[in-house]
mmCIF file of C-alpha atoms and ligand atoms in Angstrom:
data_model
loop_
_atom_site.group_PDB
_atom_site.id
_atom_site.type_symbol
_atom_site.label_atom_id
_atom_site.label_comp_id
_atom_site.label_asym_id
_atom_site.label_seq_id
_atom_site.Cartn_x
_atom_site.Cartn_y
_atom_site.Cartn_z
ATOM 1 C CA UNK A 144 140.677 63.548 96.307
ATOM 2 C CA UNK A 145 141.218 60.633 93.993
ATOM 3 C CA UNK A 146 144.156 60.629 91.991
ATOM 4 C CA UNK A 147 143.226 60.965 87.994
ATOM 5 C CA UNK A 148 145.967 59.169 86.921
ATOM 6 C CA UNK A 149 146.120 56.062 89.712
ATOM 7 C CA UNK A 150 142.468 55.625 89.035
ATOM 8 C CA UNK A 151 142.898 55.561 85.313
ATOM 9 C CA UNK A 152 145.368 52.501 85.454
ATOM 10 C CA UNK A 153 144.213 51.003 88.514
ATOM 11 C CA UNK A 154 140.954 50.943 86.384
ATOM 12 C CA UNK A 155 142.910 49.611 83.227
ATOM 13 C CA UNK A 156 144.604 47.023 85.320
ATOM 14 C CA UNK A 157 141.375 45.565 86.718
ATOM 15 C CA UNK A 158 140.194 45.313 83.450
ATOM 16 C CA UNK A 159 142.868 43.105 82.194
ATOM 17 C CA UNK A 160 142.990 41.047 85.096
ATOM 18 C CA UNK A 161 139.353 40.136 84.717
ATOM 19 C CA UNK A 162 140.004 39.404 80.899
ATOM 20 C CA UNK A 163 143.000 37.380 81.571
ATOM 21 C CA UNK A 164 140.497 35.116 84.485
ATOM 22 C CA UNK A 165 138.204 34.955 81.928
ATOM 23 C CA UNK A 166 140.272 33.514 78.846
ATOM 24 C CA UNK A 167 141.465 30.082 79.747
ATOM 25 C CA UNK A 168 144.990 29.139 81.215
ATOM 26 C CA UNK A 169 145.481 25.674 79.632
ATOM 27 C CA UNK A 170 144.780 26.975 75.892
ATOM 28 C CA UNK A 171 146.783 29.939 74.247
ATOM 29 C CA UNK A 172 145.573 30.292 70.673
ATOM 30 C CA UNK A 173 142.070 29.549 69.172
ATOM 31 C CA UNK A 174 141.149 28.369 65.797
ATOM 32 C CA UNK A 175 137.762 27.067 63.621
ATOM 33 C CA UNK A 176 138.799 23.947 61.899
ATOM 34 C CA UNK A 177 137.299 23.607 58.341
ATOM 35 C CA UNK A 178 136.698 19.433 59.543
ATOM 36 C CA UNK A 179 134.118 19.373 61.938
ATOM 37 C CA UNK A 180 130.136 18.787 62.777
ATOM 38 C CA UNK A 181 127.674 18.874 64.975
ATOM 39 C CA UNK A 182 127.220 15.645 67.915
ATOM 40 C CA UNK A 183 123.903 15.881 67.548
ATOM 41 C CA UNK A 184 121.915 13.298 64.981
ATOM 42 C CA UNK A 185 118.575 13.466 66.258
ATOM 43 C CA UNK A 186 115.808 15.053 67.228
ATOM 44 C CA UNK A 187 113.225 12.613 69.508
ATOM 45 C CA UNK A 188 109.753 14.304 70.168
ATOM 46 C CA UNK A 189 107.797 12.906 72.979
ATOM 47 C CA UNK A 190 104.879 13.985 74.796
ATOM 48 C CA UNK A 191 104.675 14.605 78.550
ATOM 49 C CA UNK A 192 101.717 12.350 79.819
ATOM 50 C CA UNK A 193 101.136 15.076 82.387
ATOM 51 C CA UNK A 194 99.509 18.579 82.555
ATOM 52 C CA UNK A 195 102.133 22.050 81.923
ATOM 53 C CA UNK A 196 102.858 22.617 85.886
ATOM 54 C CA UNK A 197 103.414 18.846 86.824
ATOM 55 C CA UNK A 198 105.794 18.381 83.279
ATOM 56 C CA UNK A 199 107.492 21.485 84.105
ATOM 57 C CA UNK A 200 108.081 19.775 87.467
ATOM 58 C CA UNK A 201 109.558 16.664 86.706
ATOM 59 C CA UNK A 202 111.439 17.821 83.500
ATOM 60 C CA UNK A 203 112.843 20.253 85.602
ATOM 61 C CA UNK A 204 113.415 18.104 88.967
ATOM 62 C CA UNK A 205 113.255 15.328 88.275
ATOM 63 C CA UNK A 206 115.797 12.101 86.833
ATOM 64 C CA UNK A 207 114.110 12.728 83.543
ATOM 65 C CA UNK A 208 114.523 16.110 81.223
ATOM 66 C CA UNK A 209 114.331 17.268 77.692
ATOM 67 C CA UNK A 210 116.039 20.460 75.786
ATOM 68 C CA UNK A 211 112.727 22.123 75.395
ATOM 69 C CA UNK A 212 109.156 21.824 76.439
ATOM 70 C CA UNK A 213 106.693 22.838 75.008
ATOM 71 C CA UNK A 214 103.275 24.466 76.656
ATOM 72 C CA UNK A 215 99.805 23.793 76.224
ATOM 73 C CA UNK A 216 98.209 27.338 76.609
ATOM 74 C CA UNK A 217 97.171 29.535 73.699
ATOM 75 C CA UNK A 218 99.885 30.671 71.721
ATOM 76 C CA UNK A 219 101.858 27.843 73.224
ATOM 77 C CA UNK A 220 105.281 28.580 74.224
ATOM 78 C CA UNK A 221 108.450 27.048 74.063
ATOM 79 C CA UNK A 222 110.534 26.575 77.202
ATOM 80 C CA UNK A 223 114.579 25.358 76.663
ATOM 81 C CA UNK A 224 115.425 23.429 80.045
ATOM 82 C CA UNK A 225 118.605 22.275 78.766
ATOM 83 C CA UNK A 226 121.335 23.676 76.864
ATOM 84 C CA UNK A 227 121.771 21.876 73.564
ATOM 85 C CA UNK A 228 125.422 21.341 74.213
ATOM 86 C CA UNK A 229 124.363 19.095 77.054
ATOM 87 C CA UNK A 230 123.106 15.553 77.078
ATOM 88 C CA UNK A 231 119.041 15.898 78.121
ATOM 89 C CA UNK A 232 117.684 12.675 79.754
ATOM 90 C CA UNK A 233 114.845 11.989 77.663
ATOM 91 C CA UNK A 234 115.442 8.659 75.062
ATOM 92 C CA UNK A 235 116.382 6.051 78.131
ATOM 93 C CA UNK A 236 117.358 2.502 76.783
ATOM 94 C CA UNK A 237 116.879 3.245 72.613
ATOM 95 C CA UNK A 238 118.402 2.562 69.372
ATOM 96 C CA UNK A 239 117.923 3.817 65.628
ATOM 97 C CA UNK A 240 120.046 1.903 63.083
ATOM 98 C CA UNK A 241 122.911 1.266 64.602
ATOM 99 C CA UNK A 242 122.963 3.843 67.193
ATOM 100 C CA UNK A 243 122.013 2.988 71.101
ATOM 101 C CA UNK A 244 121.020 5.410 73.845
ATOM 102 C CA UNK A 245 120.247 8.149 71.985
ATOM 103 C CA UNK A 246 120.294 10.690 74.789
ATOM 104 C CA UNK A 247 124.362 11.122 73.511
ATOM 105 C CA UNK A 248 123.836 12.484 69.803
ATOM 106 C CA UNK A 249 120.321 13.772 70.031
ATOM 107 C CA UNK A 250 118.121 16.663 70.885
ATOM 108 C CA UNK A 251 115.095 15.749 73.134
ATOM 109 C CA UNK A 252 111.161 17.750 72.847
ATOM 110 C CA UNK A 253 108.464 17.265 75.329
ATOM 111 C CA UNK A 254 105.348 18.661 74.173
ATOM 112 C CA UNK A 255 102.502 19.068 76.694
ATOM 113 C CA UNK A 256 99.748 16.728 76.328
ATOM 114 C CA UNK A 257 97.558 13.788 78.479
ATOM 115 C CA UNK A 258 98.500 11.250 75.439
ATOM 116 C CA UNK A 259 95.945 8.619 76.606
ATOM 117 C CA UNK A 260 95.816 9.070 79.999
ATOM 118 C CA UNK A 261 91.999 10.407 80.643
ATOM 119 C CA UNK A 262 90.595 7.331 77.906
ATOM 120 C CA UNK A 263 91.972 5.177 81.629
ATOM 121 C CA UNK A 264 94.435 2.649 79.056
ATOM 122 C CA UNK A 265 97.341 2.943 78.542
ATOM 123 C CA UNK A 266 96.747 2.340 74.640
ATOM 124 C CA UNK A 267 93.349 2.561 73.273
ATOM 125 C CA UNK A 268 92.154 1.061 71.152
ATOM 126 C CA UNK A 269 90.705 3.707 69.295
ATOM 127 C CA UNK A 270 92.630 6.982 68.496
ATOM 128 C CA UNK A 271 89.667 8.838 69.673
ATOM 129 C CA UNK A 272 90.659 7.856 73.188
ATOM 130 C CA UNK A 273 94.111 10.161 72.753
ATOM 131 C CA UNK A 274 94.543 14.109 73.285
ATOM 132 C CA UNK A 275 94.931 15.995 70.147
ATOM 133 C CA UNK A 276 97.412 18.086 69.730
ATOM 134 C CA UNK A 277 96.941 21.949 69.430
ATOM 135 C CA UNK A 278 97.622 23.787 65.999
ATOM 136 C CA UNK A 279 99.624 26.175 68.330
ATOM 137 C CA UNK A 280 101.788 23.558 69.406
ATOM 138 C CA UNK A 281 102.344 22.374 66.347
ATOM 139 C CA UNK A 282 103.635 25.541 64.855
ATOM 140 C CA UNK A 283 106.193 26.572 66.976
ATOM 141 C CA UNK A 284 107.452 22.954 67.164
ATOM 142 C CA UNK A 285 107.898 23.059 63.637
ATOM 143 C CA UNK A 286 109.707 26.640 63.723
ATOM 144 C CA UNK A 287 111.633 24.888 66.442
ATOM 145 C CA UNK A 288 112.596 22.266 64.416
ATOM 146 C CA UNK A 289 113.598 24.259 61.231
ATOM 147 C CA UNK A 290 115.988 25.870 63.489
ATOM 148 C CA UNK A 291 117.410 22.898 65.366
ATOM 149 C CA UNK A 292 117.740 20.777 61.791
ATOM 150 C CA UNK A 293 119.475 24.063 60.173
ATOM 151 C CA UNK A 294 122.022 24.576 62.952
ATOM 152 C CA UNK A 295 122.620 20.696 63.378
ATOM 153 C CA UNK A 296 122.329 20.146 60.095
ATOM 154 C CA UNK A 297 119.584 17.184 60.744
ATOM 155 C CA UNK A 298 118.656 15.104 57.891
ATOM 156 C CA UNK A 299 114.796 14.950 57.484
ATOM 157 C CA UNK A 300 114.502 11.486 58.560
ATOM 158 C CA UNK A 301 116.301 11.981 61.863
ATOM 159 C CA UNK A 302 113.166 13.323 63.435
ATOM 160 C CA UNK A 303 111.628 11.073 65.061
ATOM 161 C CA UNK A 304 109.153 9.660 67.844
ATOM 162 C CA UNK A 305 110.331 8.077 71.344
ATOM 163 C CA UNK A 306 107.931 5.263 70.279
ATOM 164 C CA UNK A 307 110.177 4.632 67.552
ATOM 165 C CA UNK A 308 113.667 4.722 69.079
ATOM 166 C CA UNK A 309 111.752 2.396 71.993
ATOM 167 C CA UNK A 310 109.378 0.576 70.481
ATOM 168 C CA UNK A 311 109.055 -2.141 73.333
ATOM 169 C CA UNK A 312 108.434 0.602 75.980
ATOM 170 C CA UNK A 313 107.118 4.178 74.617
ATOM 171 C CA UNK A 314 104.372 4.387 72.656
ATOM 172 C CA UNK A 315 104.714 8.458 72.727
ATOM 173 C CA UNK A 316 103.774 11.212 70.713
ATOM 174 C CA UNK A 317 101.070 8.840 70.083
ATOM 175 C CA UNK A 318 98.711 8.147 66.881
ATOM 176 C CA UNK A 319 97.490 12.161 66.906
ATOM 177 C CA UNK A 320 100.664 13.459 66.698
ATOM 178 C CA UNK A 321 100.864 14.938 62.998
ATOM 179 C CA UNK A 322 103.896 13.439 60.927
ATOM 180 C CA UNK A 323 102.110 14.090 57.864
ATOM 181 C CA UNK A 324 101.874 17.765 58.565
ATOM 182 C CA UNK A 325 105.579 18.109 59.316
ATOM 183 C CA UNK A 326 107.016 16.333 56.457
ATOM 184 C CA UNK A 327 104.889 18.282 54.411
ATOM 185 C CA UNK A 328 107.229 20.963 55.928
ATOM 186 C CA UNK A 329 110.342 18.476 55.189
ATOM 187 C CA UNK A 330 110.750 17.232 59.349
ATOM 188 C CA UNK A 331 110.701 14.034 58.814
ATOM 189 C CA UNK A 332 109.923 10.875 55.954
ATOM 190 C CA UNK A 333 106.774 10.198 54.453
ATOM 191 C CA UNK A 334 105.303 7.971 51.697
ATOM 192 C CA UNK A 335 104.513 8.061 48.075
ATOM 193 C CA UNK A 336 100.951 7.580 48.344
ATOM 194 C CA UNK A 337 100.503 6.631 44.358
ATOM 195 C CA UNK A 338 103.211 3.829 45.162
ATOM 196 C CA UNK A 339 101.759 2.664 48.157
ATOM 197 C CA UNK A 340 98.060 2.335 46.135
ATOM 198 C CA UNK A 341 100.410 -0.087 43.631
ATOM 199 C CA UNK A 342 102.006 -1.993 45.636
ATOM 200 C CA UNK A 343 98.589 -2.501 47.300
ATOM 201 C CA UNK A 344 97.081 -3.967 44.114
ATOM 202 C CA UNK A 345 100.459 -6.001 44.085
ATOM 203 C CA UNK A 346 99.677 -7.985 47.679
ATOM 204 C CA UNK A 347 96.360 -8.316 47.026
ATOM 205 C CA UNK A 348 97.389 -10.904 44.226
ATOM 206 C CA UNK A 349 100.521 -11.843 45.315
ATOM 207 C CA UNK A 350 99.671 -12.030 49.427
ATOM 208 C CA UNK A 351 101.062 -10.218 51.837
ATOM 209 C CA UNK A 352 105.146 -10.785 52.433
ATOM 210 C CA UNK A 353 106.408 -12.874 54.930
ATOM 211 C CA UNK A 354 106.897 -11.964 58.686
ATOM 212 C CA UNK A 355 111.081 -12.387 57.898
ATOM 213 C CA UNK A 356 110.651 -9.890 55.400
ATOM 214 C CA UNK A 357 108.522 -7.184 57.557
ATOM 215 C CA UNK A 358 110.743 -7.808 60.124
ATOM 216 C CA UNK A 359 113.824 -6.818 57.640
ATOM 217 C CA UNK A 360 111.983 -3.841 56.154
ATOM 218 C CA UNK A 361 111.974 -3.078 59.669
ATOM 219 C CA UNK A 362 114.999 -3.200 60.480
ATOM 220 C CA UNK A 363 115.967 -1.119 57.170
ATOM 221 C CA UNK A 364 114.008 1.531 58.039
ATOM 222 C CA UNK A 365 115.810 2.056 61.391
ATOM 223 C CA UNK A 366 113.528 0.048 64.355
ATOM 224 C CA UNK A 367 115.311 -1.990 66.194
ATOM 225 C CA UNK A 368 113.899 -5.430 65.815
ATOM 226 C CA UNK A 369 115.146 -9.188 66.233
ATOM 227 C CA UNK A 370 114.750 -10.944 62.957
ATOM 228 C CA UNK A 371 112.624 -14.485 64.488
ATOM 229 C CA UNK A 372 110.159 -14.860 61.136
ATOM 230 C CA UNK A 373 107.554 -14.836 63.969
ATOM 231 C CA UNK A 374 104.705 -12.467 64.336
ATOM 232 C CA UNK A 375 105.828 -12.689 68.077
ATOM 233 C CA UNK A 376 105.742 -9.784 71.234
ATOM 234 C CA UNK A 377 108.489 -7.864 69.959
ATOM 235 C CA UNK A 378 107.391 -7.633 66.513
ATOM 236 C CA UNK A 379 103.916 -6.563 67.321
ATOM 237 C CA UNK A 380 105.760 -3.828 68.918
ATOM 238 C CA UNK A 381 107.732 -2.391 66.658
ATOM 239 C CA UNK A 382 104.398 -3.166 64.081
ATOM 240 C CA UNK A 383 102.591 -0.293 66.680
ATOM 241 C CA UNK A 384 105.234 1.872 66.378
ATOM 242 C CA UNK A 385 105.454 1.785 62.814
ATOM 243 C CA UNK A 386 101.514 2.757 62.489
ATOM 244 C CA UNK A 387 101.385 4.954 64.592
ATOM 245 C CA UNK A 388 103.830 7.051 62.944
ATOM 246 C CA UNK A 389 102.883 6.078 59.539
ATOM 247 C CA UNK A 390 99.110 4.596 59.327
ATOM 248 C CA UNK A 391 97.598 5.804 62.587
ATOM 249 C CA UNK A 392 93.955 5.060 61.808
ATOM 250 C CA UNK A 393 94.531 1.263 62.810
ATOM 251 C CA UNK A 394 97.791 0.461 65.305
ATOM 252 C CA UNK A 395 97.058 -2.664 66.227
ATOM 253 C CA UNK A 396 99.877 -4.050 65.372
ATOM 254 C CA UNK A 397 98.767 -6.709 63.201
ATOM 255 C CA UNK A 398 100.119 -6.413 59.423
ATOM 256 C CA UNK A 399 97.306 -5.608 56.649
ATOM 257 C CA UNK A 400 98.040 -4.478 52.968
ATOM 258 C CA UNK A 401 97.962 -0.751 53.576
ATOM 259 C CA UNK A 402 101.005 -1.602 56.194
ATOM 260 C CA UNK A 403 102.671 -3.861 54.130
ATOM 261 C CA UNK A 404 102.595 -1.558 51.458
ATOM 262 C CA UNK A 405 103.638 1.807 53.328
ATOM 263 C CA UNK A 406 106.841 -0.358 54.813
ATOM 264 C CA UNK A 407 107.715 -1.380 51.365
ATOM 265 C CA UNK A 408 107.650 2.072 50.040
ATOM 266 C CA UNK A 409 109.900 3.223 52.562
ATOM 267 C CA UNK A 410 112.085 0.625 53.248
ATOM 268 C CA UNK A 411 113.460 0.745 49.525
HETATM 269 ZN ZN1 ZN B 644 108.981 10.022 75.698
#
């Protein structure tokens, strides 16, 4: 027969031995200071370049990860891989203003899709050679993101592509990926579009502004870029990167009034 009153305490006993494991030895009293934010600055959306089991795969096993991925199948779903305290290996060699390797202070999405791969180049010309997007994906990405920028407390212009933390590398989430549609849902910076129709009136008289100044309304905006006042390699680049994410009907890199106009309007 078990003794009532042994088991009672014994029980009791275990119980606070177990809590006392638990709590941690090398701290005795907790506190939430008033002075205090979150590490994270960014959010960097990519896509995967590779179907949902092969992504899962390498985010997963790989040397490369992200926070979340999400899936291609109807409704897509939304996978966390790593825990947003940790640093996900997503951003590689990248800078934003004056931060580098943004894999420290940001929050990394994959989102399943082929990019360019079945058009056979790398960059096509043509933005009909690149996998759309589906609505599905979108959606939760942007319920996603209303969460992560709420908890983080993100500004809106923090969200952005790996293309443009890495211009010189990444040309990811490609010219299909819709920016438009999520700053409509304030994720991210768009333009005026009745400024940008003025100030193309304005270059069509005046000419378009010189490659120093692109190159510094560049640089204002956030790409990393070195100011040469040539229309050289890395320009072109970051050029790409810009249109893609703001003007993706023509990323060829070469500057034309519509550009020159969008990059004014923002860079003020
Ligand atoms: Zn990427």
């Amino acid at each position: 027969m078990i003794n009532k009153k042994w088991y009672k305490y014994g029980l009791i006993g275990l119980v606070s031995m177990v809590l006392s494991a638990c709590a941690s030895s090398v701290v005795d009293e907790r506190y939430q200071a008033k002075g205090q934010d979150s590490r994270v600055k960014y959010v960097v959306i990519h896509y995967t370049w590779e179907d949902m089991p092969n992504s899962l795969r390498i985010l997963t096993e790989g040397e490369v990860s992200a926070h979340y991925l999400i899936s291609d199948d109807e409704p897509a779903r939304v996978l966390q891989l790593v825990d947003e305290t940790q640093r996900a290996w997503h951003a590689g060699l990248s800078q934003w203003k004056s931060d580098v390797n943004l894999n420290g202070n940001s929050i990394g999405i994959e989102v399943v899709n082929l990019g360019s791969r079945q058009s056979g180049q790398a960059v096509p010309a043509e933005s009909s050679g690149w996998q759309p997007f589906t609505r599905s994906q979108i959606e939760r990405l942007i319920v996603l993101l209303k969460d992560i920028q709420a908890r983080h407390g993100i500004p809106a212009e923090n969200i952005l592509g790996h293309s443009d933390i890495a211009p010189q590398r990444k040309v990811d989430p490609g010219p299909l990926f819709p920016w438009q549609w999520l700053a409509q849902e304030g994720l991210g910076r768009w333009y005026d579009e009745n400024r940008v129709t003025e100030l193309m009136q304005q270059y069509r008289q005046t000419g378009l502004p010189s490659v120093l100044d692109v190159q510094k309304q560049l640089r204002q905006i956030g790409y990393m870029i070195e100011l040469t006042a040539e229309m050289d390699k890395q320009s072109k680049n970051v050029l790409r990167a810009f249109q893609m994410h703001y003007r993706p009907s023509r990323y060829d890199g070469v500057l034309d009034l519509e550009t020159a106009a969008i990059l004014q309007d923002l860079s003020r």
